[in-house]
Short mmCIF file of C-alpha atoms and ligand atoms in Angstrom, two decimals:
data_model
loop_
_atom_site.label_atom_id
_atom_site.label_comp_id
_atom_site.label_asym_id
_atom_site.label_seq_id
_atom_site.Cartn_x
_atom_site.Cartn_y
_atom_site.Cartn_z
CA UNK A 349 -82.00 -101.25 75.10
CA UNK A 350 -78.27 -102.12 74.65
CA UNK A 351 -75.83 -101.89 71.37
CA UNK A 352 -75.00 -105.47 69.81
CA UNK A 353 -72.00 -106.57 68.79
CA UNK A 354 -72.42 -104.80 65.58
CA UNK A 355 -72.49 -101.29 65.89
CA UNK A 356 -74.44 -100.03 63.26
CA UNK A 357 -77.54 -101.57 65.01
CA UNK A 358 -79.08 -101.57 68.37
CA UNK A 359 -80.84 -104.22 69.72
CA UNK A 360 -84.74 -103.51 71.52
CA UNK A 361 -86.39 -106.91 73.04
CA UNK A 362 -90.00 -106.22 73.63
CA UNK A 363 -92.74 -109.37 74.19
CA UNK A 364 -90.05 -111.50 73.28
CA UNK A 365 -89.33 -109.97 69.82
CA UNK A 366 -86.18 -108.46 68.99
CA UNK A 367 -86.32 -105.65 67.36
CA UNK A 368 -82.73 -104.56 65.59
CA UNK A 369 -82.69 -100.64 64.43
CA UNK A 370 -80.00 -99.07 62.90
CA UNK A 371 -77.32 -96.52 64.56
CA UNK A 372 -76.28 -93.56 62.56
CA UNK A 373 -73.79 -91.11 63.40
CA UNK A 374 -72.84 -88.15 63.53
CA UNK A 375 -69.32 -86.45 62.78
CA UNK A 376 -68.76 -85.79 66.53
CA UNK A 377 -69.43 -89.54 67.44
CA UNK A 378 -73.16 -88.49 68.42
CA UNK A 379 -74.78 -92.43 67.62
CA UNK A 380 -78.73 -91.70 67.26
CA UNK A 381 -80.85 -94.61 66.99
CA UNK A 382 -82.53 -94.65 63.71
CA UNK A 383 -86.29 -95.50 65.12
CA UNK A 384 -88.71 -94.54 61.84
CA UNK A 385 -89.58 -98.33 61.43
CA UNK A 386 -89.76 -99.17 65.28
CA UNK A 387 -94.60 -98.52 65.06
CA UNK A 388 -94.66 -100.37 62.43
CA UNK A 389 -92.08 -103.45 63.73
CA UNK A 390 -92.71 -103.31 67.22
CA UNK A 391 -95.82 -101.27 67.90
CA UNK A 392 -94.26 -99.09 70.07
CA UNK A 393 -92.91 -95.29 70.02
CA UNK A 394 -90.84 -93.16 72.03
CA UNK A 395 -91.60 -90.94 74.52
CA UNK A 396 -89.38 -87.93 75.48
CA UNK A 397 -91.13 -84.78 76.15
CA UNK A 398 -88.63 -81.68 75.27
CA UNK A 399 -86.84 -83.77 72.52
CA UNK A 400 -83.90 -83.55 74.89
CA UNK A 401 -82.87 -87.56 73.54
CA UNK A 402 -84.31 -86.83 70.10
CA UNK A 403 -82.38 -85.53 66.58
CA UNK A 404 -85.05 -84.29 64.68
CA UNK A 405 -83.06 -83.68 61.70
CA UNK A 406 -79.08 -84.14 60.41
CA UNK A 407 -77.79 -81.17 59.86
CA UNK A 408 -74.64 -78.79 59.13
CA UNK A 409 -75.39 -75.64 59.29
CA UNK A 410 -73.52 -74.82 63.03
CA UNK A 411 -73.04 -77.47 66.16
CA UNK A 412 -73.00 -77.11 69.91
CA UNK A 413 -70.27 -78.79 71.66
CA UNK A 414 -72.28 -78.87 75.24
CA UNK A 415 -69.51 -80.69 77.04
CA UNK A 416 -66.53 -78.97 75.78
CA UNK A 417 -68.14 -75.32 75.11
CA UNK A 418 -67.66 -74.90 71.38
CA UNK A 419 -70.09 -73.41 68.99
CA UNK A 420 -69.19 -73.66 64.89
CA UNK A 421 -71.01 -72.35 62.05
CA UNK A 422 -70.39 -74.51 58.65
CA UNK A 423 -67.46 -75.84 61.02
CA UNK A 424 -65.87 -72.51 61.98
CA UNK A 425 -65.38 -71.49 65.91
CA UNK A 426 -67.84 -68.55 66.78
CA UNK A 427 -64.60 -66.66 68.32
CA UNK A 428 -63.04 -66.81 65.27
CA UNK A 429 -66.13 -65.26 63.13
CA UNK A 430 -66.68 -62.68 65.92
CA UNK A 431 -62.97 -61.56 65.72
CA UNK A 432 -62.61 -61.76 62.05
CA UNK A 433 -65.74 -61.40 60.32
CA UNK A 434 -68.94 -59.18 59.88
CA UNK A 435 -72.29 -60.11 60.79
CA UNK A 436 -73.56 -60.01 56.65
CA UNK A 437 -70.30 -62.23 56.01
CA UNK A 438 -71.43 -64.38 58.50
CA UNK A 439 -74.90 -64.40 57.17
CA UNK A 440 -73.69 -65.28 54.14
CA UNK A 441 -71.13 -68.25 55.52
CA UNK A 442 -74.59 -70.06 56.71
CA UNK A 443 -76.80 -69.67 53.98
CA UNK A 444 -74.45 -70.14 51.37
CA UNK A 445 -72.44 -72.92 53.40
CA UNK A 446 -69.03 -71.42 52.88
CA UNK A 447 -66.91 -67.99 53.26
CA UNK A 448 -67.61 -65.40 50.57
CA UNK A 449 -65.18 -63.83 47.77
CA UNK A 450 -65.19 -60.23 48.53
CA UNK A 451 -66.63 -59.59 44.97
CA UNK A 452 -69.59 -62.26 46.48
CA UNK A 453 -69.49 -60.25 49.59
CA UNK A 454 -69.87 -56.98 47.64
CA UNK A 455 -72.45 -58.39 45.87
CA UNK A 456 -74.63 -59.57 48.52
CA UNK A 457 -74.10 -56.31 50.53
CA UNK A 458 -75.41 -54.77 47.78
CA UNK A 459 -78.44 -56.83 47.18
CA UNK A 460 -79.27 -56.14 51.28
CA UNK A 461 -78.83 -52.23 50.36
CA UNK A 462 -81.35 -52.79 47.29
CA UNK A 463 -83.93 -54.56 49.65
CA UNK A 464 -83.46 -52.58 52.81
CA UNK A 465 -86.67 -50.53 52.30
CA UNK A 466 -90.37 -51.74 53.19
CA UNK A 467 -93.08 -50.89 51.09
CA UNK A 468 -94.46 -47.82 51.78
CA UNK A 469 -98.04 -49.30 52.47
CA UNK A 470 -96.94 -51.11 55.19
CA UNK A 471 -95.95 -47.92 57.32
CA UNK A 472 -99.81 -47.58 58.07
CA UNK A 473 -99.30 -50.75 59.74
CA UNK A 474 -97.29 -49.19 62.48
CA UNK A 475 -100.01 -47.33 63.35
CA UNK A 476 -102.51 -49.62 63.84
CA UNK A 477 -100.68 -50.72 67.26
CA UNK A 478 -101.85 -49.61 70.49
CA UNK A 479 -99.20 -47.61 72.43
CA UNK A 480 -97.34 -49.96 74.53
CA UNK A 481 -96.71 -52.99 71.95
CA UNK A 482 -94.23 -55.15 72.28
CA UNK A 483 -91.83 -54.79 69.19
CA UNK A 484 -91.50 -58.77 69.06
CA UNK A 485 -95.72 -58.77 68.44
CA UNK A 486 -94.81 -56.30 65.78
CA UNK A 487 -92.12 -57.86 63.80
CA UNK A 488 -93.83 -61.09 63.88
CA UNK A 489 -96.81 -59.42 61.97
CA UNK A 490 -94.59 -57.35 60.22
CA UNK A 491 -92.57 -60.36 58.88
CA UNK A 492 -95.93 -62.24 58.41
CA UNK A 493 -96.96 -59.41 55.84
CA UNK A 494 -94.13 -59.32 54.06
CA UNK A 495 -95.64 -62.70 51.91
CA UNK A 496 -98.71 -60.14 50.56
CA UNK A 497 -96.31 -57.23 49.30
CA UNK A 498 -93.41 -59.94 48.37
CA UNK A 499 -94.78 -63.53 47.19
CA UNK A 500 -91.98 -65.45 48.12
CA UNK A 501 -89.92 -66.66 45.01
CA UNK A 502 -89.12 -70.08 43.91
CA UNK A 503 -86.48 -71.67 46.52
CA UNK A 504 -84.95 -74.11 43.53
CA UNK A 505 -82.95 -70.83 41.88
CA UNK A 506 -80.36 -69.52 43.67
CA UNK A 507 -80.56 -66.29 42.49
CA UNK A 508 -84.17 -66.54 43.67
CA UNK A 509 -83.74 -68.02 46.83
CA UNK A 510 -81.13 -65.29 47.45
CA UNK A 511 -83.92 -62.46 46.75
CA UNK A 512 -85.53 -63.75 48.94
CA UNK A 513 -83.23 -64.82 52.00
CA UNK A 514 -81.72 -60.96 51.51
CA UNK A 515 -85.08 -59.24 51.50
CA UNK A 516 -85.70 -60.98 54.90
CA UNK A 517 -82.77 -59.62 55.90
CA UNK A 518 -82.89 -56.65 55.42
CA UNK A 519 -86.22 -55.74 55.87
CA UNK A 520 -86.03 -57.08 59.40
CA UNK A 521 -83.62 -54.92 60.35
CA UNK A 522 -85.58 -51.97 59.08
CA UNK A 523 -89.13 -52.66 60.66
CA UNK A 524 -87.15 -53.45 63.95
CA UNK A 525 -85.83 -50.01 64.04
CA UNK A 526 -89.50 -48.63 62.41
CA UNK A 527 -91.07 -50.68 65.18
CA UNK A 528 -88.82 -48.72 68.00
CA UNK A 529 -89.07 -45.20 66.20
CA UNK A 530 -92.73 -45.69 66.25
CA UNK A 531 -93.41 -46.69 69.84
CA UNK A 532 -91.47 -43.23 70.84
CA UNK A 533 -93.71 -41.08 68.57
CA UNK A 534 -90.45 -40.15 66.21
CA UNK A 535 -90.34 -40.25 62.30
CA UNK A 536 -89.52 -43.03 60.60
CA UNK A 537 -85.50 -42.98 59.34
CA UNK A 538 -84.97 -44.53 55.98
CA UNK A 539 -82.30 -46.80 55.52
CA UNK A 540 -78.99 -45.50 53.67
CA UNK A 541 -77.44 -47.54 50.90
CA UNK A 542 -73.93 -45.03 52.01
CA UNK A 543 -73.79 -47.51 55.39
CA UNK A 544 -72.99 -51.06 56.12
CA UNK A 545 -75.66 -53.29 57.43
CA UNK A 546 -75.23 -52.60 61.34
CA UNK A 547 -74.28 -48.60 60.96
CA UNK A 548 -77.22 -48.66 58.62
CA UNK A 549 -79.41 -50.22 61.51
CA UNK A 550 -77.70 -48.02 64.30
CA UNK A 551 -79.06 -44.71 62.36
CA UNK A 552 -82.31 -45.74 61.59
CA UNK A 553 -82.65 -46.41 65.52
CA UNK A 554 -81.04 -43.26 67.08
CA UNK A 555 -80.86 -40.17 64.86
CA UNK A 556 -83.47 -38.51 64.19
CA UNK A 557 -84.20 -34.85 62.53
CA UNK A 558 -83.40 -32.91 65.04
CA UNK A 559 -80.52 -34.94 66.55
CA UNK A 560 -76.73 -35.51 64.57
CA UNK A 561 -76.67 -38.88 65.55
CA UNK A 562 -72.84 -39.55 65.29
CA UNK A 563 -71.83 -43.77 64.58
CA UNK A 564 -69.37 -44.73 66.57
CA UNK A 565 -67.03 -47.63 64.79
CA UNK A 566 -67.09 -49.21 68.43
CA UNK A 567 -70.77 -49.51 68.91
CA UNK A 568 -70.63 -50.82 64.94
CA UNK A 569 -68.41 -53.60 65.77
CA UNK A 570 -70.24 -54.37 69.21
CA UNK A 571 -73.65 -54.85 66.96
CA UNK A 572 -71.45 -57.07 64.47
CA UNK A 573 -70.03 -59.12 67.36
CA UNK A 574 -73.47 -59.26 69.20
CA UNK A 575 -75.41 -60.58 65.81
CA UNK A 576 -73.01 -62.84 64.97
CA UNK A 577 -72.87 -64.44 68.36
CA UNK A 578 -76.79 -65.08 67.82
CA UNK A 579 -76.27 -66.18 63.92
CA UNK A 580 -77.53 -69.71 64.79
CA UNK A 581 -77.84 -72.37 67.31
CA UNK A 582 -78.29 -75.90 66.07
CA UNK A 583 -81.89 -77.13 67.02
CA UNK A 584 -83.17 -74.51 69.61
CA UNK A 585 -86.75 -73.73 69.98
CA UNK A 586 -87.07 -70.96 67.37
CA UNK A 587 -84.71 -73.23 64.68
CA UNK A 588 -86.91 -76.19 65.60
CA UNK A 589 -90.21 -73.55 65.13
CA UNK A 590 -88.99 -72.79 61.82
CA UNK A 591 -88.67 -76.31 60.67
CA UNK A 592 -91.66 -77.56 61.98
CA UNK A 593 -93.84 -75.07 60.19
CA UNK A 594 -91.73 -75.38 57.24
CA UNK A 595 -92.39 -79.33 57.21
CA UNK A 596 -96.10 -78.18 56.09
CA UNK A 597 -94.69 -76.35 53.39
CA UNK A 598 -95.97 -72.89 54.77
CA UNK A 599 -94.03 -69.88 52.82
CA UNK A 600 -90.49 -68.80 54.32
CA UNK A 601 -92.05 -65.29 55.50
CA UNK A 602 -94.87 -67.03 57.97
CA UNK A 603 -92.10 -69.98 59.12
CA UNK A 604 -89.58 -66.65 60.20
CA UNK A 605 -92.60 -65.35 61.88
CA UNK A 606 -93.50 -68.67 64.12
CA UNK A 607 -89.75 -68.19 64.87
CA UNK A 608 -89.70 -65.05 65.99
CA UNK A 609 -92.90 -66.21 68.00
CA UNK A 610 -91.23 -68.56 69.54
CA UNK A 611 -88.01 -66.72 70.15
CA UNK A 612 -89.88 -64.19 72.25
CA UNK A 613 -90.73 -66.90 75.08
CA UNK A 614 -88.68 -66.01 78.53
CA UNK A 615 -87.12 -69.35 78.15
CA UNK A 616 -85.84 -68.67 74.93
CA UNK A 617 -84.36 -65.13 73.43
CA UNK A 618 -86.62 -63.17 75.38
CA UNK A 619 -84.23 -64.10 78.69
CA UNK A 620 -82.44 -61.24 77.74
CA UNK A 621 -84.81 -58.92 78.51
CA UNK A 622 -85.77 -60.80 82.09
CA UNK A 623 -82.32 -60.51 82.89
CA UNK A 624 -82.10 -56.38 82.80
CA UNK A 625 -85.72 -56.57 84.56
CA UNK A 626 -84.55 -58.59 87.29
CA UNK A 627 -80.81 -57.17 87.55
CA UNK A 628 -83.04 -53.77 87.50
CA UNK A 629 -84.96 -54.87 90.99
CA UNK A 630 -81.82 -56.24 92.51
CA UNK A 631 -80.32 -52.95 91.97
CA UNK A 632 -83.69 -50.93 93.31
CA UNK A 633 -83.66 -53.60 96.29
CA UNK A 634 -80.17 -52.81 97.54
CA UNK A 635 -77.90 -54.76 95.58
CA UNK A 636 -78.22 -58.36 97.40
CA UNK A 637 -78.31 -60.79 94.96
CA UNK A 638 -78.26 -63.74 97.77
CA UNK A 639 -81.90 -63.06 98.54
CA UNK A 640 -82.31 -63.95 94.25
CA UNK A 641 -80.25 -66.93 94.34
CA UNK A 642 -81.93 -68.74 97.06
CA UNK A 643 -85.04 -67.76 95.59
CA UNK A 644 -83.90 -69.40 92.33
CA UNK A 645 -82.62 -72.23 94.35
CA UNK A 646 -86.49 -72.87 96.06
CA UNK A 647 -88.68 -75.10 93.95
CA UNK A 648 -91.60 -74.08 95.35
CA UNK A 649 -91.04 -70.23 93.89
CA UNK A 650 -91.54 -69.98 90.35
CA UNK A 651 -88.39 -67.42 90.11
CA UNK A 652 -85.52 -68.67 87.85
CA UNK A 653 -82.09 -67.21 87.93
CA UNK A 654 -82.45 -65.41 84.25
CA UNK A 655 -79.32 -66.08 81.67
CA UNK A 656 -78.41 -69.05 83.67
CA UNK A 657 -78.44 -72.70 82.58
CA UNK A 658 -79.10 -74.35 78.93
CA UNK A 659 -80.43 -77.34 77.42
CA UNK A 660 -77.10 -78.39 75.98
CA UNK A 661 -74.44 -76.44 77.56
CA UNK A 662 -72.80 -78.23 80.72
CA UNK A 663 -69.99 -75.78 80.79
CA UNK A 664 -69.89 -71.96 80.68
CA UNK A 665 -71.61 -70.84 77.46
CA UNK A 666 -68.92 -69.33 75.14
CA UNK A 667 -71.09 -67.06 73.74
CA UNK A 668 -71.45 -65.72 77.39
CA UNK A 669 -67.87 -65.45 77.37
CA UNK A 670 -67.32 -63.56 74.06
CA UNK A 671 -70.61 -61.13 75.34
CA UNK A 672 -69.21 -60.49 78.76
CA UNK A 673 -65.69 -59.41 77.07
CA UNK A 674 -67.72 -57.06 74.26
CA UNK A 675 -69.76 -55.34 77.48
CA UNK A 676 -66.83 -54.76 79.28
CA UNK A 677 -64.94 -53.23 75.95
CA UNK A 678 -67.82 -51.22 75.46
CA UNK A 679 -68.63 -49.86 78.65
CA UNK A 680 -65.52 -48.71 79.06
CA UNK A 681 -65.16 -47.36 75.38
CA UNK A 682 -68.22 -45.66 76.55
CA UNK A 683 -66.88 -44.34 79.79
CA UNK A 684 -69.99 -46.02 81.30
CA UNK A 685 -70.63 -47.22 84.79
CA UNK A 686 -73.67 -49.41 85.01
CA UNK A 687 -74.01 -50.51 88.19
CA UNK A 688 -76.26 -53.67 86.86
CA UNK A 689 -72.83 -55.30 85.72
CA UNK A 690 -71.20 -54.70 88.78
CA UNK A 691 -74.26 -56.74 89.96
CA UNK A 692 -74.17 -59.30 87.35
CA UNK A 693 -70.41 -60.18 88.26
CA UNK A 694 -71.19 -60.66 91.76
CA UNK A 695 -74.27 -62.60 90.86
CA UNK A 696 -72.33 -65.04 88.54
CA UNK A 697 -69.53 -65.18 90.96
CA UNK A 698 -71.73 -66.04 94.15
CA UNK A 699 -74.59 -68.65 91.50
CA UNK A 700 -71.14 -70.36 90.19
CA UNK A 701 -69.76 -70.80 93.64
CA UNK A 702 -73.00 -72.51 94.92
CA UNK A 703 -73.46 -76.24 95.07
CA UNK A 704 -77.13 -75.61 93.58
CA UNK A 705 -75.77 -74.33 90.29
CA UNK A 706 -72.34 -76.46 90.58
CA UNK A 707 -74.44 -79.65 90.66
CA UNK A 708 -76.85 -78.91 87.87
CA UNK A 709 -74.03 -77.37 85.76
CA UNK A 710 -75.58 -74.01 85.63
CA UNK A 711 -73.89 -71.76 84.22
CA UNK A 712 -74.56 -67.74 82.36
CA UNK A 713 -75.83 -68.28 79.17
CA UNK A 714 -75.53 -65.62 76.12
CA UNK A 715 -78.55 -64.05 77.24
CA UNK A 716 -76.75 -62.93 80.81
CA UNK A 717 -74.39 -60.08 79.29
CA UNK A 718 -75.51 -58.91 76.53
CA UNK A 719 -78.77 -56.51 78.05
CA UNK A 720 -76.36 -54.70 79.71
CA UNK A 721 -74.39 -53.93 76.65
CA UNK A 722 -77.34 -53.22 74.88
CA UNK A 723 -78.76 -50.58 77.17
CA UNK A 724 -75.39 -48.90 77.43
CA UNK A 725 -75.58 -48.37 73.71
CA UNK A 726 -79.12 -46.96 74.60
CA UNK A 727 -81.52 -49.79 73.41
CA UNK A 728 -84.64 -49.94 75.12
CA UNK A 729 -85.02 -53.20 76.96
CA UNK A 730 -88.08 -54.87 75.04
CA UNK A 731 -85.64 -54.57 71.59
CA UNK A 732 -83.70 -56.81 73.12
CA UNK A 733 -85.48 -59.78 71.83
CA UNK A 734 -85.48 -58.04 68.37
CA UNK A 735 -81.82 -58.09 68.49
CA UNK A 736 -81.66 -61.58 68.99
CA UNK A 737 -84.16 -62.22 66.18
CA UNK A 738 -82.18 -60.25 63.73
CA UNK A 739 -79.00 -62.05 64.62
CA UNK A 740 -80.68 -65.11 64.40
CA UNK A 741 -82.28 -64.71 61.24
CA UNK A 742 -79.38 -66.27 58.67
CA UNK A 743 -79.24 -69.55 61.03
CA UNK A 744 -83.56 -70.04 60.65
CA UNK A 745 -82.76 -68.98 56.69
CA UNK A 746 -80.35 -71.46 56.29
CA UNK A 747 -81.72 -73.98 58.41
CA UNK A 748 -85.02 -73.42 56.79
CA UNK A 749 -83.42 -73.97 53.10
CA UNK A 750 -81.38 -77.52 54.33
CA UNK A 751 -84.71 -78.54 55.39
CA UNK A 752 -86.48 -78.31 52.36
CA UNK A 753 -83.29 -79.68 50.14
CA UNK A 754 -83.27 -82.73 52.74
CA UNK A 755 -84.63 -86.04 51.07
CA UNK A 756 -85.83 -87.92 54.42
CA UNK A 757 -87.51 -84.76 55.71
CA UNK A 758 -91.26 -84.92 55.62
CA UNK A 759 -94.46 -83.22 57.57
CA UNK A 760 -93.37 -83.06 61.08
CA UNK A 761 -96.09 -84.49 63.02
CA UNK A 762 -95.21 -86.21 66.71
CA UNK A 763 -97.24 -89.18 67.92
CA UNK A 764 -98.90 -88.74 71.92
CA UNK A 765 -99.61 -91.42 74.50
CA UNK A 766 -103.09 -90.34 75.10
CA UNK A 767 -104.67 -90.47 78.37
CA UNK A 768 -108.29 -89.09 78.01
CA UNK A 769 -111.37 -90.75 78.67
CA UNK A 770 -111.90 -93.56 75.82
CA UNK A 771 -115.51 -92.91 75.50
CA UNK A 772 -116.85 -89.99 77.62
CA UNK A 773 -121.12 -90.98 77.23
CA UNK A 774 -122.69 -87.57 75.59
CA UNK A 775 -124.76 -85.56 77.82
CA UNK A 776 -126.89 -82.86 76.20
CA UNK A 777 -126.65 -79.31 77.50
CA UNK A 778 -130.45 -79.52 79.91
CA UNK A 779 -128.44 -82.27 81.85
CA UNK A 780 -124.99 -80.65 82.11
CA UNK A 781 -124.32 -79.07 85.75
N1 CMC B 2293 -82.37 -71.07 87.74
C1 CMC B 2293 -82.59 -72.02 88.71
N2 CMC B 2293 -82.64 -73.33 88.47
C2 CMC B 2293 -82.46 -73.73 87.20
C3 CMC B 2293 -82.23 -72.82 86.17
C4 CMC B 2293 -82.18 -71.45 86.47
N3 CMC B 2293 -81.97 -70.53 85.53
N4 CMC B 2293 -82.09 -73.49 85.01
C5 CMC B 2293 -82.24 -74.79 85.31
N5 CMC B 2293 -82.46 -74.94 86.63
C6 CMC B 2293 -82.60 -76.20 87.37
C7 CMC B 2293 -83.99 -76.81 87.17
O1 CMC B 2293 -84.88 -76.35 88.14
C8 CMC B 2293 -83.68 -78.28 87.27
O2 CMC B 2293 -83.51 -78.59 88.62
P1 CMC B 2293 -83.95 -80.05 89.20
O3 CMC B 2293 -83.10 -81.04 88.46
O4 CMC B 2293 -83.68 -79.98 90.65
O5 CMC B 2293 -85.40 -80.19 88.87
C9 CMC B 2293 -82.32 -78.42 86.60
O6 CMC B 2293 -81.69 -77.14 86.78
C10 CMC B 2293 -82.37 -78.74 85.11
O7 CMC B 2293 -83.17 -77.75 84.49
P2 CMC B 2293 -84.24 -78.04 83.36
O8 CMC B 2293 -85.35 -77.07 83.49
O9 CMC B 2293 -84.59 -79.49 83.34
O10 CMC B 2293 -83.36 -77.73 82.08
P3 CMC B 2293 -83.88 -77.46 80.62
O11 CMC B 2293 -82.82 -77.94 79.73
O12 CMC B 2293 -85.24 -78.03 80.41
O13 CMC B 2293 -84.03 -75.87 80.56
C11 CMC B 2293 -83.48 -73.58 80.30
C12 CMC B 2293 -83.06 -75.03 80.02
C13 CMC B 2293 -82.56 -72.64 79.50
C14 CMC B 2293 -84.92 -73.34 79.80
C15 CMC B 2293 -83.36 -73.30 81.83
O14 CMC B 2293 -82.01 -73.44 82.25
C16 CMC B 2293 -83.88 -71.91 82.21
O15 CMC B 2293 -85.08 -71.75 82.42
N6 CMC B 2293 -82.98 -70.87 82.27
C17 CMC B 2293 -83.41 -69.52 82.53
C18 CMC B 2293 -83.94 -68.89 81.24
C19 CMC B 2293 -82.82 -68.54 80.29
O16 CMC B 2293 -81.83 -67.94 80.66
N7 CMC B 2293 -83.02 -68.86 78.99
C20 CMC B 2293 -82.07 -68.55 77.93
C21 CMC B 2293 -81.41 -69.78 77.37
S1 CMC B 2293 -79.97 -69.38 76.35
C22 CMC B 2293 -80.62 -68.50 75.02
C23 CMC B 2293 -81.33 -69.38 74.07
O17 CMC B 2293 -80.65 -70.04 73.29
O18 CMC B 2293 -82.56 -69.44 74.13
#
């Protein structure tokens, strides 16, 4: 397939027939090949497992710039929000499409104070979880049941949809720390409309009646910085998750759930946990990470170098940049010495330096700092994911909302070159084996 002379089609010959489709484009200079007539013209359809060649929607809610390593939100640099902004007035940048006032800012804080609690019948939920649960199986349920004690409200107000985009919001954040408190056999802590959204979630995951748990401003703007740098993603697997079921109309509540479901994959937001796990048995195995590299290296060993490499990035992720910088700050705000970053230096420094890695442009991804960070500020490693998921919830909100206001969207439903039997003869079950 090549572009004609015209470049607002391209030109497809197949059985002798040419087939002319139109280009679109994108505001980057991204060209996509507009294909939705190319069954019905040609017969044919495309094939390209891991929609690595395929846009699957047009958006503007935040791009990744894989070559250069740039990641906006509604057009602004990520290192400029993470500097500058909080995580709710970031929130609010991508579901509202632009900055806030403060008097919107104030008002939207106070709308995620309002919501912040769960319904009190949903604490016996909690219990119903054998010891041991992951808290990503539990806020997916938890999220899930949230449609049953809040029907979601019409989307077409924006009062309404606001209700409901805050309620998400804050809610997570609550059964995430609920979720925690409950898997160490402590009492639930309430959420306090006196704090902002990340003190707020700090205290409801470390203090506890018996301890004065004291909120450190630094550990406050970490958990901004960290959210923020999750906020959204363009189409990733958990954005793409959320769209998908949306397509079928399902309510917002169960489409946030399949995200989170999807987030949770080892591939996906629940690298950041691997990446502890396995810096963890470098650490217990002596400290040599050459024995993991070449294993990462081997094809024939499953073992992938965790928080390395990405779908789009080609160049150092610069959320990996802005995360390494925030665990250093805070490990040494904290006067801690973790020797699983002194590990994940020399790791990056001897995977970077390899020909393997160099080759394939591998390079850390968010996921490779930010565990470390994490468990300095004492979360246990399988909340890791649930971080991610909170940060991540404004960018599947907003995405979720430009995909039901979107005109050419419609049930998402992929075609398959099929290649089972065409007619497999019955055999009843006396004759089978
Ligand atoms: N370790 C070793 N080899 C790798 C790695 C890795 N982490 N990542 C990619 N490769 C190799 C891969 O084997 C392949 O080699 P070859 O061309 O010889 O077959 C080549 O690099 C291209 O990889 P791919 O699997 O075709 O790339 P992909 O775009 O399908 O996968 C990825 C992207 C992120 C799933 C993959 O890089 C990976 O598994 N990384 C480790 C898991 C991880 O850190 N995930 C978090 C991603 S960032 C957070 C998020 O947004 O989800």
């Amino acid at each position: 397939m090549g572009e004609n002379k015209n470049p607002e089609t391209a030109d497809l010959i197949f059985d002798g027939k040419k087939i002319s489709l139109p280009v679109r484009s994108d505001n980057q200079g991204q060209k996509g090949i507009d294909i939705r007539t190319l069954r019905r013209d040609a017969g044919l359809v495309t094939y390209d497992p891991g929609f690595a060649n395929t846009a699957s929607c047009q958006s503007s809610v935040s791009h990744v710039d894989g070559e250069r390593g740039r990641l906006l939100y509604r057009g602004f640099a990520v290192e400029d929000l993470t500097e500058n902004c909080t995580f709710v007035e970031v929130g609010y940048l991508l579901i509202h499409g632009r900055l806030p006032t403060r008097t919107e800012l104030e008002k939207f804080s106070a709308l995620l104070n309002r919501h912040s609690m769960i319904h009190e019948d949903m604490r016996t939920f909690f219990s119903g979880y054998p010891e041991g649960s992951h808290p990503m199986a539990v806020l997916s349920a938890m999220v899930v049941s949230l449609s049953s004690f809040y029907p979601e409200l019409e989307e077409s107000e924006t009062e309404e949809l606001d209700i409901t985009a805050t309620r998400l919001l804050s809610k997570l954040r609550t059964i995430a720390a609920f979720s925690y408190k409950k898997s160490i056999g402590e009492p639930f802590v309430y959420p306090s409309y006196k704090l902002s959204y990340c003190a707020n979630f700090l205290n409801m995951m470390f203090s506890s009646p018996v301890t004065d748990y004291q909120i450190d401003p630094v550990l406050v703007r970490a958990m901004n910085k960290l959210l923020i740098l999750h906020a959204d993603h363009d189409q990733n697997c958990s954005t793409s998750t959320v769209r998908l079921v949306g397509s079928a109309a399902a309510n917002l509540y169960a489409c946030i759930a399949a995200g989170i479901c999807a987030l949770w994959g080892p591939l996906h937001g629940g690298a950041n946990q691997e990446v502890i796990e396995m810096l963890e048995r470098i650490h217990r195995e002596g400290g040599n990470v050459d024995k993991v590299i070449e294993r990462a290296k081997d094809k024939k060993d499953p073992l992938r170098l965790m928080g390395f490499g990405h779908r789009i990035y080609k160049t150092y992720d610069p959320r990996a940049k802005i995360a390494k910088t925030i665990c250093t700050e805070v490990l040494g705000k904290l006067g801690v010495k973790d020797p699983l970053l002194e590990i994940a230096m020399k790791l990056e420094e001897k995977a970077l330096a390899d020909s393997y890695f160099a080759e394939r442009k591998l390079y850390p991804n968010v996921d490779f700092y930010t565990g470390i960070t994490y468990r300095a500020m004492g979360f246990p490693t399988d909340m890791y994911t649930v971080l991610f998921a909170i940060g991540r919830l404004p960018g599947w909100i907003a995405q979720w909302q430009e995909l039901k206001r979107d005109p050419e969207q419609k049930i998402w439903r992929p075609r398959q070159l099929y290649m089972g039997a065409d007619h497999a003869p019955f055999v009843p079950m006396e004759k089978r084996g």
